[in-house]
Amino acid sequence: MYRPGDIIHRYGIEDFCIGTKGENQIWDYSSLRTDSKDFIVEYTSDKDNDDIVVEISNGTRYYYAQDSTAIRNVGYENNNIAVEFDRPETVLVFPLSFGNKRAGAFHGSCMYCEEVMARDFGTYSVEVDGKGKLLLPDGKVLDKVYRVHYTKDNCRIAYDDIHTTKELVEYINKTHYLSNDSIATLTANQDNCYRHTEVYKWYAEGFRYPIIEAIVYGKNDNGWNNTIAYYYPPDEQEKLYDTENERTRSLCTNGDNVTDSKNDESDSYDNKSNDGSLPYTIENGKNSFVIHTSVRNAEIYVDALLSDISGVVLRRASGNSDSPIIIDCTGLISGEYAIRITIGEKIYERKVHYNNK
């Protein structure tokens, strides 16, 4: 998830090719060329709402609400326009598991140049449509990479006879309310559509922000379109103080500490880590992971964190080592996760696969 205080450097990419979707992909961008000038993306807190994270990019402030399942755009503003969504648009889904998808409608009020009032609405779809390896210009290869494909059809209707935000909100919410089905119908008619946009982002395990981002936009998606792409160098992201993702990167480069947990017999945990070589075992309970330790001492404290592959902590459980530690997974969807177990002063980390059955 986005984190207040982070400052990210990104560089424009010349002649970028989107590539293909699917599993077991190898996206070879080893020869891509980037501009020397960097663009700054900054994240901060909203002074009026601590639950909102603000992204400042290219002179625009984007406002996001986020939780363990998704990041949602609740509005944006710059010197020309201010948009506030009463039905936010989902821009990213968790966990980053291949095939995870969400679609819906968004809607809000819009003020242009503090004079023109309008409603802003449309449909969106966000899907993790690719998984594979990413080959980068510096020769680095990132093995566990997920591509997120976001699509949006955006419409806007201006009202010449409405002059204040209060009048606009009352009109669009009471006098002329649009249901999600109505929005989908209006958006499907390309004569009404303001802009079609597609965004592709490549996320790698152990990095909070994308490695590559490509934006394809055009009016009605025909007649003309344009692609803008950015490169977020991994070494720049590694400079962030981000202990959870540092641990994840360490796991990705240390094959002895982590194995792929998927197998034909069980999707809950890998057998290698339950062979007695470690002081704990992990079992798949009903909507939970159950951790048993071999340290039978009531005075030793055990703490367990469950996070998604981007390092966002989703669940936590703790107790003494002489009792099972149960991580409740209710509400989580099937996918890959990481468990960090602290037994006394020792820390162990594992990759697991959860099936929401």
CSV table of C-alpha atoms in Angstrom, one decimal:
chain,number,residue,atom,x,y,z
A,1,MET,CA,0.0,0.0,0.0
A,2,TYR,CA,1.0,3.6,-0.4
A,3,ARG,CA,2.8,5.1,2.6
A,4,PRO,CA,2.9,8.7,3.7
A,5,GLY,CA,6.4,10.1,3.7
A,6,ASP,CA,7.7,8.1,0.7
A,7,ILE,CA,9.3,10.0,-2.2
A,8,ILE,CA,9.7,8.0,-5.4
A,9,HIS,CA,11.9,8.8,-8.4
A,10,ARG,CA,10.6,7.7,-11.9
A,11,TYR,CA,12.1,8.2,-15.3
A,12,GLY,CA,10.3,8.4,-18.7
A,13,ILE,CA,10.7,5.5,-21.1
A,14,GLU,CA,11.2,5.9,-24.8
A,15,ASP,CA,9.3,3.6,-27.3
A,16,PHE,CA,7.8,1.3,-24.8
A,17,CYS,CA,6.1,-2.0,-25.7
A,18,ILE,CA,3.3,-3.3,-23.4
A,19,GLY,CA,4.1,-7.0,-24.0
A,20,THR,CA,1.7,-10.0,-23.3
A,21,LYS,CA,-0.3,-11.2,-20.4
A,22,GLY,CA,-0.5,-14.7,-18.8
A,23,GLU,CA,1.5,-16.8,-16.5
A,24,ASN,CA,5.2,-17.8,-16.9
A,25,GLN,CA,5.9,-14.6,-18.8
A,26,ILE,CA,9.4,-13.1,-19.4
A,27,TRP,CA,9.1,-9.4,-19.9
A,28,ASP,CA,12.4,-8.4,-21.4
A,29,TYR,CA,13.0,-4.7,-20.9
A,30,SER,CA,16.8,-5.0,-20.6
A,31,SER,CA,17.3,-2.7,-23.6
A,32,LEU,CA,14.8,0.0,-22.7
A,33,ARG,CA,16.0,3.6,-22.8
A,34,THR,CA,15.0,6.1,-20.2
A,35,ASP,CA,15.2,9.9,-20.0
A,36,SER,CA,17.9,11.4,-17.8
A,37,LYS,CA,15.4,13.7,-16.0
A,38,ASP,CA,13.5,12.2,-13.1
A,39,PHE,CA,9.9,12.9,-12.1
A,40,ILE,CA,9.1,13.0,-8.4
A,41,VAL,CA,6.1,11.2,-6.9
A,42,GLU,CA,5.5,12.1,-3.3
A,43,TYR,CA,3.1,10.5,-0.8
A,44,THR,CA,1.7,12.4,2.3
A,45,SER,CA,-1.2,12.3,4.7
A,46,ASP,CA,-4.4,14.3,4.2
A,47,LYS,CA,-4.4,17.0,6.9
A,48,ASP,CA,-8.2,16.6,7.2
A,49,ASN,CA,-8.4,12.8,7.2
A,50,ASP,CA,-5.7,10.5,8.5
A,51,ASP,CA,-7.3,7.6,6.7
A,52,ILE,CA,-6.5,9.1,3.3
A,53,VAL,CA,-3.1,9.0,1.6
A,54,VAL,CA,-2.3,11.7,-0.9
A,55,GLU,CA,-0.2,11.1,-4.0
A,56,ILE,CA,1.4,14.3,-5.5
A,57,SER,CA,2.4,13.8,-9.1
A,58,ASN,CA,2.8,16.1,-12.1
A,59,GLY,CA,1.0,18.9,-10.3
A,60,THR,CA,-2.0,16.9,-9.3
A,61,ARG,CA,-3.0,15.6,-5.9
A,62,TYR,CA,-4.7,12.2,-5.9
A,63,TYR,CA,-6.6,11.0,-2.8
A,64,TYR,CA,-6.6,7.3,-1.9
A,65,ALA,CA,-8.4,5.2,0.7
A,66,GLN,CA,-6.8,1.8,1.2
A,67,ASP,CA,-7.2,-1.4,3.1
A,68,SER,CA,-6.1,-5.0,3.0
A,69,THR,CA,-8.2,-5.7,-0.2
A,70,ALA,CA,-7.8,-2.7,-2.4
A,71,ILE,CA,-6.7,0.9,-3.0
A,72,ARG,CA,-9.4,3.2,-4.1
A,73,ASN,CA,-9.3,6.7,-5.7
A,74,VAL,CA,-11.7,9.0,-3.8
A,75,GLY,CA,-10.8,12.2,-5.7
A,76,TYR,CA,-8.1,14.4,-7.2
A,77,GLU,CA,-7.4,18.1,-7.8
A,78,ASN,CA,-5.0,20.5,-9.5
A,79,ASN,CA,-5.0,24.2,-10.5
A,80,ASN,CA,-7.8,23.6,-13.1
A,81,ILE,CA,-10.1,20.9,-11.7
A,82,ALA,CA,-11.4,19.3,-8.5
A,83,VAL,CA,-13.1,15.9,-8.5
A,84,GLU,CA,-14.6,14.2,-5.4
A,85,PHE,CA,-16.1,10.7,-5.8
A,86,ASP,CA,-19.1,9.5,-3.8
A,87,ARG,CA,-18.5,6.1,-5.4
A,88,PRO,CA,-14.7,5.6,-5.6
A,89,GLU,CA,-12.8,3.8,-8.3
A,90,THR,CA,-10.7,0.8,-7.4
A,91,VAL,CA,-7.2,1.1,-8.9
A,92,LEU,CA,-5.4,-1.8,-7.2
A,93,VAL,CA,-6.5,-5.1,-5.7
A,94,PHE,CA,-4.8,-7.3,-3.0
A,95,PRO,CA,-3.3,-9.8,-2.9
A,96,LEU,CA,-1.3,-9.5,-6.1
A,97,SER,CA,-2.3,-13.0,-7.1
A,98,PHE,CA,-2.6,-14.0,-10.8
A,99,GLY,CA,-6.3,-13.8,-11.9
A,100,ASN,CA,-7.4,-11.5,-9.1
A,101,LYS,CA,-9.9,-9.1,-10.6
A,102,ARG,CA,-12.5,-6.5,-9.7
A,103,ALA,CA,-14.8,-4.3,-11.8
A,104,GLY,CA,-17.4,-1.7,-11.1
A,105,ALA,CA,-18.6,1.9,-11.6
A,106,PHE,CA,-17.4,5.2,-10.1
A,107,HIS,CA,-19.2,8.5,-9.8
A,108,GLY,CA,-18.6,11.9,-8.4
A,109,SER,CA,-18.9,15.7,-8.6
A,110,CYS,CA,-16.5,17.9,-10.6
A,111,MET,CA,-15.7,21.6,-10.5
A,112,TYR,CA,-13.6,23.1,-13.4
A,113,CYS,CA,-11.8,26.4,-13.0
A,114,GLU,CA,-14.1,27.1,-10.0
A,115,GLU,CA,-16.9,28.0,-12.5
A,116,VAL,CA,-18.1,25.0,-14.5
A,117,MET,CA,-20.0,22.3,-12.5
A,118,ALA,CA,-20.1,18.8,-13.9
A,119,ARG,CA,-20.5,15.1,-12.9
A,120,ASP,CA,-17.7,12.7,-13.5
A,121,PHE,CA,-18.5,9.0,-13.8
A,122,GLY,CA,-17.6,5.8,-15.6
A,123,THR,CA,-16.6,2.1,-15.3
A,124,TYR,CA,-13.4,0.5,-14.3
A,125,SER,CA,-11.8,-3.0,-14.3
A,126,VAL,CA,-8.5,-3.9,-12.6
A,127,GLU,CA,-7.0,-7.4,-13.0
A,128,VAL,CA,-3.7,-9.1,-12.1
A,129,ASP,CA,-3.3,-10.4,-15.7
A,130,GLY,CA,0.3,-11.5,-15.8
A,131,LYS,CA,3.0,-13.3,-13.7
A,132,GLY,CA,6.6,-13.9,-14.5
A,133,LYS,CA,10.1,-12.5,-14.7
A,134,LEU,CA,11.2,-8.9,-15.4
A,135,LEU,CA,14.5,-8.2,-17.1
A,136,LEU,CA,15.8,-4.7,-16.4
A,137,PRO,CA,18.3,-2.3,-18.1
A,138,ASP,CA,20.9,-2.7,-15.3
A,139,GLY,CA,21.0,-6.4,-15.9
A,140,LYS,CA,18.9,-7.2,-12.8
A,141,VAL,CA,16.3,-10.0,-13.1
A,142,LEU,CA,13.3,-9.9,-10.8
A,143,ASP,CA,11.7,-13.4,-10.6
A,144,LYS,CA,8.3,-12.9,-9.0
A,145,VAL,CA,6.6,-10.1,-10.9
A,146,TYR,CA,2.9,-9.4,-11.3
A,147,ARG,CA,1.4,-7.2,-14.0
A,148,VAL,CA,-1.7,-5.3,-13.1
A,149,HIS,CA,-4.0,-4.1,-15.9
A,150,TYR,CA,-6.3,-1.3,-15.1
A,151,THR,CA,-9.0,-0.1,-17.6
A,152,LYS,CA,-11.2,2.9,-17.2
A,153,ASP,CA,-13.9,4.5,-19.4
A,154,ASN,CA,-14.6,8.1,-18.2
A,155,CYS,CA,-17.5,10.4,-19.0
A,156,ARG,CA,-18.2,13.9,-17.9
A,157,ILE,CA,-21.4,16.0,-18.2
A,158,ALA,CA,-21.3,19.7,-17.5
A,159,TYR,CA,-24.3,21.8,-16.3
A,160,ASP,CA,-24.6,25.4,-17.4
A,161,ASP,CA,-27.4,26.2,-15.1
A,162,ILE,CA,-25.7,24.9,-11.9
A,163,HIS,CA,-23.3,27.4,-10.3
A,164,THR,CA,-22.4,26.0,-6.9
A,165,THR,CA,-21.0,22.7,-5.5
A,166,LYS,CA,-24.0,22.4,-3.2
A,167,GLU,CA,-26.5,22.7,-6.1
A,168,LEU,CA,-24.5,20.2,-8.1
A,169,VAL,CA,-24.4,17.6,-5.3
A,170,GLU,CA,-28.1,17.9,-4.6
A,171,TYR,CA,-28.9,17.6,-8.3
A,172,ILE,CA,-26.8,14.5,-9.0
A,173,ASN,CA,-27.7,12.7,-5.8
A,174,LYS,CA,-31.4,13.5,-5.6
A,175,THR,CA,-32.9,15.0,-8.7
A,176,HIS,CA,-30.9,13.0,-11.3
A,177,TYR,CA,-29.3,10.0,-9.5
A,178,LEU,CA,-27.4,7.5,-11.7
A,179,SER,CA,-27.3,3.9,-10.7
A,180,ASN,CA,-24.3,1.7,-11.5
A,181,ASP,CA,-26.3,0.1,-14.3
A,182,SER,CA,-27.1,3.5,-15.8
A,183,ILE,CA,-23.5,4.4,-15.7
A,184,ALA,CA,-22.5,1.2,-17.5
A,185,THR,CA,-25.2,1.9,-20.2
A,186,LEU,CA,-24.0,5.5,-20.7
A,187,THR,CA,-20.4,4.5,-20.8
A,188,ALA,CA,-21.0,1.7,-23.3
A,189,ASN,CA,-22.2,4.4,-25.8
A,190,GLN,CA,-18.9,5.8,-27.1
A,191,ASP,CA,-20.7,9.0,-28.1
A,192,ASN,CA,-20.9,9.8,-24.4
A,193,CYS,CA,-17.5,8.6,-23.4
A,194,TYR,CA,-15.0,11.3,-22.6
A,195,ARG,CA,-11.8,9.2,-22.4
A,196,HIS,CA,-10.7,5.6,-22.5
A,197,THR,CA,-7.6,4.9,-20.4
A,198,GLU,CA,-5.5,1.7,-19.8
A,199,VAL,CA,-2.8,1.5,-17.2
A,200,TYR,CA,-0.3,-1.4,-16.9
A,201,LYS,CA,1.9,-1.7,-13.8
A,202,TRP,CA,4.6,-4.3,-13.0
A,203,TYR,CA,5.0,-5.1,-9.3
A,204,ALA,CA,7.8,-7.2,-7.9
A,205,GLU,CA,7.9,-9.0,-4.6
A,206,GLY,CA,9.7,-6.9,-2.0
A,207,PHE,CA,8.9,-3.6,-3.6
A,208,ARG,CA,6.0,-1.4,-2.4
A,209,TYR,CA,5.7,0.6,-5.7
A,210,PRO,CA,5.7,-0.6,-9.3
A,211,ILE,CA,8.9,-1.1,-11.2
A,212,ILE,CA,7.4,-0.1,-14.6
A,213,GLU,CA,4.2,1.8,-15.3
A,214,ALA,CA,2.6,2.4,-18.8
A,215,ILE,CA,-0.4,4.6,-19.4
A,216,VAL,CA,-2.3,4.3,-22.7
A,217,TYR,CA,-5.0,6.8,-23.2
A,218,GLY,CA,-7.3,8.1,-26.1
A,219,LYS,CA,-10.7,9.6,-26.7
A,220,ASN,CA,-13.2,6.7,-27.1
A,221,ASP,CA,-10.2,4.4,-27.7
A,222,ASN,CA,-10.3,5.0,-31.5
A,223,GLY,CA,-9.0,7.6,-33.8
A,224,TRP,CA,-6.0,8.4,-31.6
A,225,ASN,CA,-4.2,7.2,-28.5
A,226,ASN,CA,-0.9,7.8,-26.8
A,227,THR,CA,1.4,5.8,-24.5
A,228,ILE,CA,3.4,7.2,-21.6
A,229,ALA,CA,5.7,4.9,-19.6
A,230,TYR,CA,7.8,5.3,-16.5
A,231,TYR,CA,10.6,3.3,-14.9
A,232,TYR,CA,10.9,3.2,-11.1
A,233,PRO,CA,14.4,1.8,-10.5
A,234,PRO,CA,14.5,-0.9,-7.9
A,235,ASP,CA,17.7,0.5,-6.4
A,236,GLU,CA,15.9,3.8,-5.7
A,237,GLN,CA,13.1,2.0,-4.0
A,238,GLU,CA,15.6,0.0,-1.9
A,239,LYS,CA,16.6,3.3,-0.3
A,240,LEU,CA,13.3,3.6,1.4
A,241,TYR,CA,13.1,2.6,5.1
A,242,ASP,CA,10.8,-0.3,4.6
A,243,THR,CA,11.7,-3.2,6.9
A,244,GLU,CA,8.8,-5.5,5.8
A,245,ASN,CA,9.8,-5.3,2.1
A,246,GLU,CA,13.5,-5.6,3.0
A,247,ARG,CA,12.7,-9.0,4.6
A,248,THR,CA,10.7,-10.0,1.6
A,249,ARG,CA,13.5,-9.2,-0.8
A,250,SER,CA,15.9,-11.1,1.5
A,251,LEU,CA,13.5,-14.1,1.2
A,252,CYS,CA,13.4,-13.8,-2.6
A,253,THR,CA,17.2,-14.0,-2.8
A,254,ASN,CA,17.7,-16.8,-0.2
A,255,GLY,CA,16.3,-20.0,-1.6
A,256,ASP,CA,17.1,-21.9,1.6
A,257,ASN,CA,14.5,-19.9,3.6
A,258,VAL,CA,11.6,-20.0,1.3
A,259,THR,CA,10.0,-22.5,-1.2
A,260,ASP,CA,7.0,-22.3,-3.4
A,261,SER,CA,4.1,-23.5,-1.2
A,262,LYS,CA,1.9,-24.8,-4.1
A,263,ASN,CA,1.9,-28.5,-4.7
A,264,ASP,CA,-0.5,-31.2,-5.9
A,265,GLU,CA,-1.4,-32.5,-2.5
A,266,SER,CA,-1.9,-29.3,-0.5
A,267,ASP,CA,-2.1,-25.6,-1.2
A,268,SER,CA,-1.8,-24.6,2.5
A,269,TYR,CA,1.9,-24.9,3.3
A,270,ASP,CA,5.1,-26.4,2.0
A,271,ASN,CA,6.3,-29.8,3.4
A,272,LYS,CA,9.9,-28.9,3.6
A,273,SER,CA,9.4,-26.5,6.5
A,274,ASN,CA,7.4,-29.1,8.4
A,275,ASP,CA,10.1,-31.8,8.4
A,276,GLY,CA,11.3,-31.1,11.9
A,277,SER,CA,14.3,-28.9,10.9
A,278,LEU,CA,12.6,-25.8,12.2
A,279,PRO,CA,11.1,-25.2,15.7
A,280,TYR,CA,7.5,-24.8,14.4
A,281,THR,CA,5.0,-26.3,12.0
A,282,ILE,CA,2.1,-24.6,10.1
A,283,GLU,CA,-1.2,-26.3,9.5
A,284,ASN,CA,-4.1,-25.1,7.4
A,285,GLY,CA,-7.2,-24.8,9.6
A,286,LYS,CA,-10.6,-23.7,8.6
A,287,ASN,CA,-10.1,-20.1,7.4
A,288,SER,CA,-6.9,-19.9,9.4
A,289,PHE,CA,-3.2,-20.9,9.7
A,290,VAL,CA,-2.4,-22.8,12.9
A,291,ILE,CA,1.2,-22.5,14.2
A,292,HIS,CA,2.6,-25.1,16.6
A,293,THR,CA,6.1,-24.6,18.1
A,294,SER,CA,8.4,-27.3,19.5
A,295,VAL,CA,9.5,-25.0,22.3
A,296,ARG,CA,7.4,-26.1,25.3
A,297,ASN,CA,8.0,-23.2,27.5
A,298,ALA,CA,5.1,-21.0,28.7
A,299,GLU,CA,7.5,-18.1,29.3
A,300,ILE,CA,8.6,-17.8,25.6
A,301,TYR,CA,6.5,-15.4,23.6
A,302,VAL,CA,5.5,-16.2,20.0
A,303,ASP,CA,4.3,-13.5,17.5
A,304,ALA,CA,3.1,-14.2,14.0
A,305,LEU,CA,2.4,-11.7,11.2
A,306,LEU,CA,0.6,-12.5,8.0
A,307,SER,CA,1.3,-10.1,5.1
A,308,ASP,CA,0.7,-10.0,1.3
A,309,ILE,CA,3.6,-10.2,-1.1
A,310,SER,CA,4.0,-6.5,-1.1
A,311,GLY,CA,4.7,-6.5,2.6
A,312,VAL,CA,1.4,-5.1,3.8
A,313,VAL,CA,0.6,-6.7,7.2
A,314,LEU,CA,-3.0,-8.1,7.1
A,315,ARG,CA,-3.3,-10.3,10.3
A,316,ARG,CA,-1.4,-10.7,13.5
A,317,ALA,CA,-1.6,-13.3,16.3
A,318,SER,CA,0.5,-14.0,19.4
A,319,GLY,CA,0.7,-16.0,22.6
A,320,ASN,CA,3.0,-18.4,24.5
A,321,SER,CA,4.9,-21.2,22.9
A,322,ASP,CA,3.1,-23.9,24.8
A,323,SER,CA,-0.2,-23.1,23.0
A,324,PRO,CA,-1.1,-23.0,19.2
A,325,ILE,CA,-1.0,-19.6,17.5
A,326,ILE,CA,-4.0,-19.2,15.3
A,327,ILE,CA,-4.0,-16.6,12.4
A,328,ASP,CA,-7.6,-15.8,11.4
A,329,CYS,CA,-7.8,-15.6,7.6
A,330,THR,CA,-11.5,-14.8,7.4
A,331,GLY,CA,-12.2,-12.4,4.6
A,332,LEU,CA,-8.9,-13.0,2.7
A,333,ILE,CA,-9.0,-14.3,-0.8
A,334,SER,CA,-7.0,-17.2,-2.2
A,335,GLY,CA,-3.4,-16.3,-3.0
A,336,GLU,CA,0.2,-16.1,-1.9
A,337,TYR,CA,1.1,-14.6,1.4
A,338,ALA,CA,4.1,-14.4,3.8
A,339,ILE,CA,4.2,-15.4,7.5
A,340,ARG,CA,6.8,-13.9,9.8
A,341,ILE,CA,7.1,-15.9,13.1
A,342,THR,CA,9.1,-14.6,16.1
A,343,ILE,CA,9.9,-17.2,18.7
A,344,GLY,CA,11.7,-15.5,21.6
A,345,GLU,CA,14.5,-13.6,20.0
A,346,LYS,CA,14.6,-15.6,16.8
A,347,ILE,CA,12.7,-14.7,13.6
A,348,TYR,CA,11.6,-17.1,10.8
A,349,GLU,CA,9.9,-16.2,7.6
A,350,ARG,CA,7.8,-18.4,5.3
A,351,LYS,CA,5.9,-18.1,2.0
A,352,VAL,CA,2.4,-19.8,2.2
A,353,HIS,CA,-0.5,-20.2,-0.1
A,354,TYR,CA,-4.0,-19.7,1.2
A,355,ASN,CA,-7.1,-21.3,-0.3
A,356,ASN,CA,-10.4,-19.6,0.7
A,357,LYS,CA,-12.5,-22.8,0.7
